Amino acid sequence: MLSRDYRQAPDTALVLEGGGLRGIWSAGVTDRFMDLGITFPYIIGVSMGSVIGASYVSRQRGRFISFLQENLRDPRYMSWRNFLLEGNYFGRRFAYDLAPRRCCPFDFKAYYATPERLISTATDLETGKPAYFEKNEGQLSAIIGASSAIPYVTKPIEVNGRYYLDGGMSDSVPIEKALRDGNHKAVLVLTRPRGYRKEPYGHPNLARLWYRKYPRLAESIVNRHKGYNRTMDLIDVMEDRGEIFVIRPERPIRSNMLNKDLADVEDHYNDGYAFMKKTEDDLKHYIDR
């Protein structure tokens, strides 16, 4: 149950970082947003951030944690068996068709009826550059699937005649895109503690061999750390100036793509929710100033 009717934070973007199952921390944060009745006119997500953003826009509090509690250990959701049989570690048909119908059905009507923009970030195979999809720009499962299609273990996803992989390869935290689009303020939900920086990619030859048909994509993978670290430097400066509001874990999140420990998942969800609960007055002050 929501504590009150929804109200939008004016002129404020919400930016949701990805990070595989680290996104469960972000789900705790956005569920607290829903309890407070707060949403944003402009939401942009990357990878798992797009998944979390979709349930947030459809007003389905608790949907993602319920989905994982029901399906995390089901090999049809994620397993190397899936990868061997269909080329996808995450079972696309199970994740986007079977499971949503069986557990926590997605509310498509609410998703398209709510006024918020949701932009999902993906990486174009041909150019290696980011592509940004509005929520009504194509089939939802394709847009969200493209944004979260992890390199190597997921087949590229077609959207409107072009193919895409995970948006984190080209724009891990699209704060600059959010500001270019005219938002005066931004709230960022990140999945790494402050100070985290990516090391140079350790397998450049593998990327160039695996994606030899898409050399620009391979270079985006190899050089991802440069763009990520530059963005983190920018975020730290803007946060220190009070220009943006950053929500991020105080300790590293143990959950990752291969972690099927439900206790870890629930712990991180609860940690995200609790962190937002103690930070909500600061957030309200930032939004209302």
XYZ file of C-alpha atoms in Angstrom:
289
model
C 0.000 0.000 0.000
C 1.247 3.473 -0.857
C 1.344 6.062 1.881
C -0.127 8.755 -0.381
C -0.783 9.668 -3.997
C 2.164 9.942 -6.341
C 3.728 13.311 -7.008
C 6.519 14.018 -9.432
C 9.761 15.721 -8.509
C 9.784 18.694 -10.924
C 12.645 19.134 -13.393
C 14.488 16.183 -11.846
C 15.880 13.116 -13.581
C 16.295 9.740 -11.951
C 19.371 7.842 -13.191
C 19.550 4.109 -12.408
C 22.899 2.339 -12.783
C 23.058 -1.328 -13.760
C 25.294 -4.003 -12.306
C 23.486 -7.334 -12.645
C 21.994 -8.535 -9.379
C 23.579 -5.591 -7.582
C 20.454 -3.893 -8.890
C 18.476 -5.524 -6.091
C 19.880 -2.770 -3.836
C 18.369 -0.206 -6.206
C 15.034 -2.040 -6.073
C 14.988 -1.462 -2.319
C 15.576 2.242 -2.950
C 12.847 2.595 -5.583
C 10.384 0.623 -3.456
C 10.945 3.201 -0.730
C 10.303 5.912 -3.336
C 6.946 4.266 -3.980
C 6.127 4.145 -0.275
C 6.820 7.876 -0.158
C 4.740 8.514 -3.266
C 7.690 10.059 -5.132
C 8.423 9.611 -8.802
C 10.299 11.542 -11.449
C 9.189 12.890 -14.842
C 12.341 11.549 -16.499
C 13.901 8.167 -15.659
C 16.898 6.714 -17.453
C 18.251 3.248 -16.719
C 21.091 1.038 -17.839
C 20.927 -2.755 -17.907
C 19.418 -3.895 -14.593
C 18.611 -0.241 -13.965
C 16.167 -0.432 -16.883
C 14.574 -3.551 -15.394
C 14.153 -1.832 -12.023
C 12.914 1.316 -13.743
C 10.165 -0.550 -15.597
C 8.613 -1.894 -12.380
C 8.959 1.560 -10.830
C 7.126 3.189 -13.723
C 4.370 0.541 -13.612
C 3.958 1.269 -9.862
C 4.591 -2.364 -8.863
C 6.183 -2.105 -5.470
C 8.090 -5.233 -4.451
C 7.792 -6.846 -7.862
C 11.504 -7.412 -8.473
C 12.336 -8.871 -5.062
C 9.266 -11.122 -5.319
C 10.373 -12.231 -8.770
C 13.826 -13.196 -7.472
C 12.442 -14.948 -4.400
C 10.334 -17.083 -6.715
C 12.778 -17.640 -9.570
C 16.395 -16.976 -8.548
C 17.316 -20.657 -8.271
C 15.278 -21.801 -11.266
C 17.795 -22.896 -13.938
C 15.406 -21.686 -16.615
C 16.045 -18.135 -15.397
C 19.837 -18.171 -15.375
C 22.201 -21.082 -15.900
C 25.021 -22.314 -18.097
C 22.537 -24.876 -19.395
C 20.596 -21.991 -20.928
C 23.806 -20.713 -22.470
C 24.619 -24.071 -24.050
C 21.085 -24.597 -25.377
C 20.193 -21.113 -26.620
C 23.305 -18.934 -26.290
C 21.852 -16.912 -23.393
C 22.854 -17.310 -19.753
C 19.571 -15.609 -18.868
C 16.632 -17.475 -20.383
C 14.849 -14.807 -22.376
C 11.567 -16.671 -22.879
C 11.436 -17.603 -19.216
C 12.404 -14.139 -17.921
C 10.184 -12.100 -20.240
C 7.243 -14.435 -20.892
C 6.758 -17.477 -18.651
C 7.848 -16.149 -15.259
C 6.080 -12.767 -15.474
C 2.823 -14.554 -16.247
C 3.278 -16.999 -13.361
C 4.731 -14.705 -10.717
C 4.134 -10.969 -10.322
C 2.588 -10.249 -13.745
C 3.863 -7.038 -15.255
C 1.213 -4.314 -15.484
C 1.600 -3.169 -19.082
C -1.498 -0.973 -18.876
C -0.109 1.012 -15.949
C 3.359 1.131 -17.509
C 2.156 2.870 -20.654
C -0.466 4.983 -18.874
C 1.841 6.608 -16.326
C 3.230 9.979 -17.436
C 6.924 9.331 -16.735
C 9.461 8.910 -19.495
C 11.587 5.788 -19.117
C 14.685 5.712 -21.282
C 16.641 2.460 -21.584
C 20.300 2.635 -22.560
C 21.827 0.023 -24.884
C 25.000 -0.262 -26.971
C 24.811 -0.412 -30.763
C 26.814 -3.353 -32.160
C 27.858 -1.514 -35.309
C 28.934 1.798 -33.769
C 29.837 0.792 -30.218
C 27.990 3.917 -29.087
C 25.035 4.273 -26.733
C 21.465 4.197 -27.989
C 18.584 5.505 -25.896
C 15.071 4.060 -26.226
C 11.877 5.680 -24.964
C 9.409 3.302 -23.315
C 7.039 3.365 -26.313
C 9.734 3.117 -28.990
C 9.458 -0.635 -29.480
C 8.485 -3.883 -27.831
C 9.172 -3.625 -24.109
C 10.908 -7.007 -23.803
C 13.230 -6.099 -26.689
C 14.123 -2.663 -25.298
C 14.768 -3.901 -21.762
C 16.451 -7.023 -23.131
C 18.803 -4.963 -25.306
C 19.744 -2.720 -22.401
C 20.622 -5.713 -20.202
C 22.122 -8.134 -22.773
C 25.455 -8.975 -21.150
C 28.350 -9.423 -23.616
C 29.673 -12.937 -24.263
C 26.830 -14.743 -22.475
C 23.857 -13.147 -24.254
C 22.912 -12.940 -27.888
C 22.489 -9.421 -29.275
C 18.904 -8.147 -29.232
C 17.186 -6.651 -32.261
C 15.294 -3.398 -31.863
C 13.827 -1.742 -34.937
C 16.208 -3.508 -37.321
C 19.479 -2.947 -35.434
C 21.263 -5.085 -32.852
C 22.295 -4.107 -29.346
C 24.008 -5.288 -26.175
C 24.242 -4.027 -22.604
C 24.210 -0.243 -22.290
C 26.918 -0.366 -19.654
C 29.499 -0.962 -22.368
C 29.066 2.577 -23.710
C 27.319 4.705 -21.039
C 27.283 3.063 -17.618
C 25.746 6.027 -15.771
C 24.055 8.380 -18.257
C 24.046 11.529 -16.129
C 25.283 13.654 -19.038
C 22.438 12.407 -21.247
C 19.934 13.277 -18.508
C 21.282 16.815 -18.231
C 21.476 17.291 -22.012
C 17.785 16.446 -22.162
C 16.952 19.535 -20.134
C 16.694 18.295 -16.557
C 17.900 20.852 -14.029
C 18.467 18.356 -11.216
C 19.267 14.662 -11.017
C 18.977 11.866 -8.478
C 21.400 8.998 -9.104
C 21.008 5.482 -7.723
C 24.384 3.770 -8.035
C 25.386 0.222 -7.119
C 29.010 0.813 -6.080
C 30.318 2.715 -3.021
C 31.903 6.105 -3.511
C 35.510 5.881 -4.644
C 35.071 2.765 -6.783
C 36.859 2.913 -10.121
C 37.147 0.258 -12.818
C 40.486 -1.317 -13.624
C 41.530 -1.616 -17.294
C 39.841 -4.523 -19.027
C 41.928 -7.642 -18.567
C 41.083 -9.524 -21.787
C 41.289 -7.088 -24.737
C 42.289 -9.808 -27.212
C 39.271 -11.899 -26.242
C 36.917 -8.963 -26.855
C 38.477 -8.236 -30.239
C 38.337 -11.898 -31.248
C 34.832 -12.600 -29.942
C 33.390 -9.461 -31.562
C 35.725 -9.350 -34.562
C 32.719 -8.572 -36.801
C 31.996 -5.547 -34.628
C 35.367 -3.861 -33.970
C 33.835 -0.669 -32.603
C 31.860 -2.635 -30.042
C 35.024 -4.500 -29.050
C 36.806 -1.197 -28.484
C 33.932 0.015 -26.331
C 34.337 -3.087 -24.164
C 38.119 -2.684 -23.957
C 37.916 1.020 -23.094
C 34.853 0.922 -20.881
C 36.849 1.726 -17.759
C 37.946 5.072 -19.186
C 34.417 6.327 -19.735
C 33.186 4.880 -16.454
C 35.960 6.430 -14.390
C 35.573 9.803 -16.106
C 31.853 9.735 -15.304
C 32.536 8.827 -11.664
C 34.970 11.759 -11.397
C 32.273 14.066 -12.785
C 29.646 12.672 -10.408
C 31.901 13.178 -7.382
C 32.506 16.817 -8.334
C 28.818 17.518 -8.969
C 27.810 15.774 -5.744
C 30.303 17.813 -3.711
C 28.852 20.985 -5.228
C 25.321 19.924 -4.336
C 24.258 19.887 -7.976
C 23.072 16.266 -7.932
C 21.818 13.881 -5.250
C 23.601 10.522 -5.168
C 22.241 7.393 -3.475
C 24.726 4.527 -3.259
C 25.621 1.662 -0.928
C 28.032 2.311 1.899
C 29.520 -1.184 1.560
C 30.181 -3.379 -1.492
C 27.253 -5.468 -2.707
C 28.063 -9.174 -2.796
C 25.403 -10.145 -5.335
C 26.513 -10.497 -8.942
C 25.407 -12.305 -12.075
C 26.431 -15.728 -10.769
C 25.308 -15.376 -7.144
C 22.180 -17.430 -6.454
C 22.283 -16.957 -2.679
C 18.786 -15.708 -1.867
C 19.868 -14.589 1.592
C 22.403 -12.222 0.000
C 19.784 -10.891 -2.384
C 17.269 -10.231 0.388
C 19.954 -8.650 2.569
C 20.950 -6.200 -0.157
C 17.323 -5.354 -0.951
C 16.648 -4.604 2.715
C 19.859 -2.582 2.941
C 18.820 -0.425 -0.030
C 15.373 0.137 1.451
C 16.788 1.010 4.895
C 19.415 3.328 3.423
C 16.767 5.248 1.510
C 14.570 5.431 4.598
C 17.273 7.201 6.585
C 18.149 9.451 3.620
C 14.635 10.447 2.562
C 14.563 13.816 4.358
C 17.741 14.898 2.534
C 16.229 13.731 -0.752
C 13.021 15.678 -0.160
C 15.044 18.789 0.643
C 17.011 18.411 -2.602
C 13.871 17.896 -4.677
C 11.964 20.801 -3.130
C 14.700 23.407 -3.083
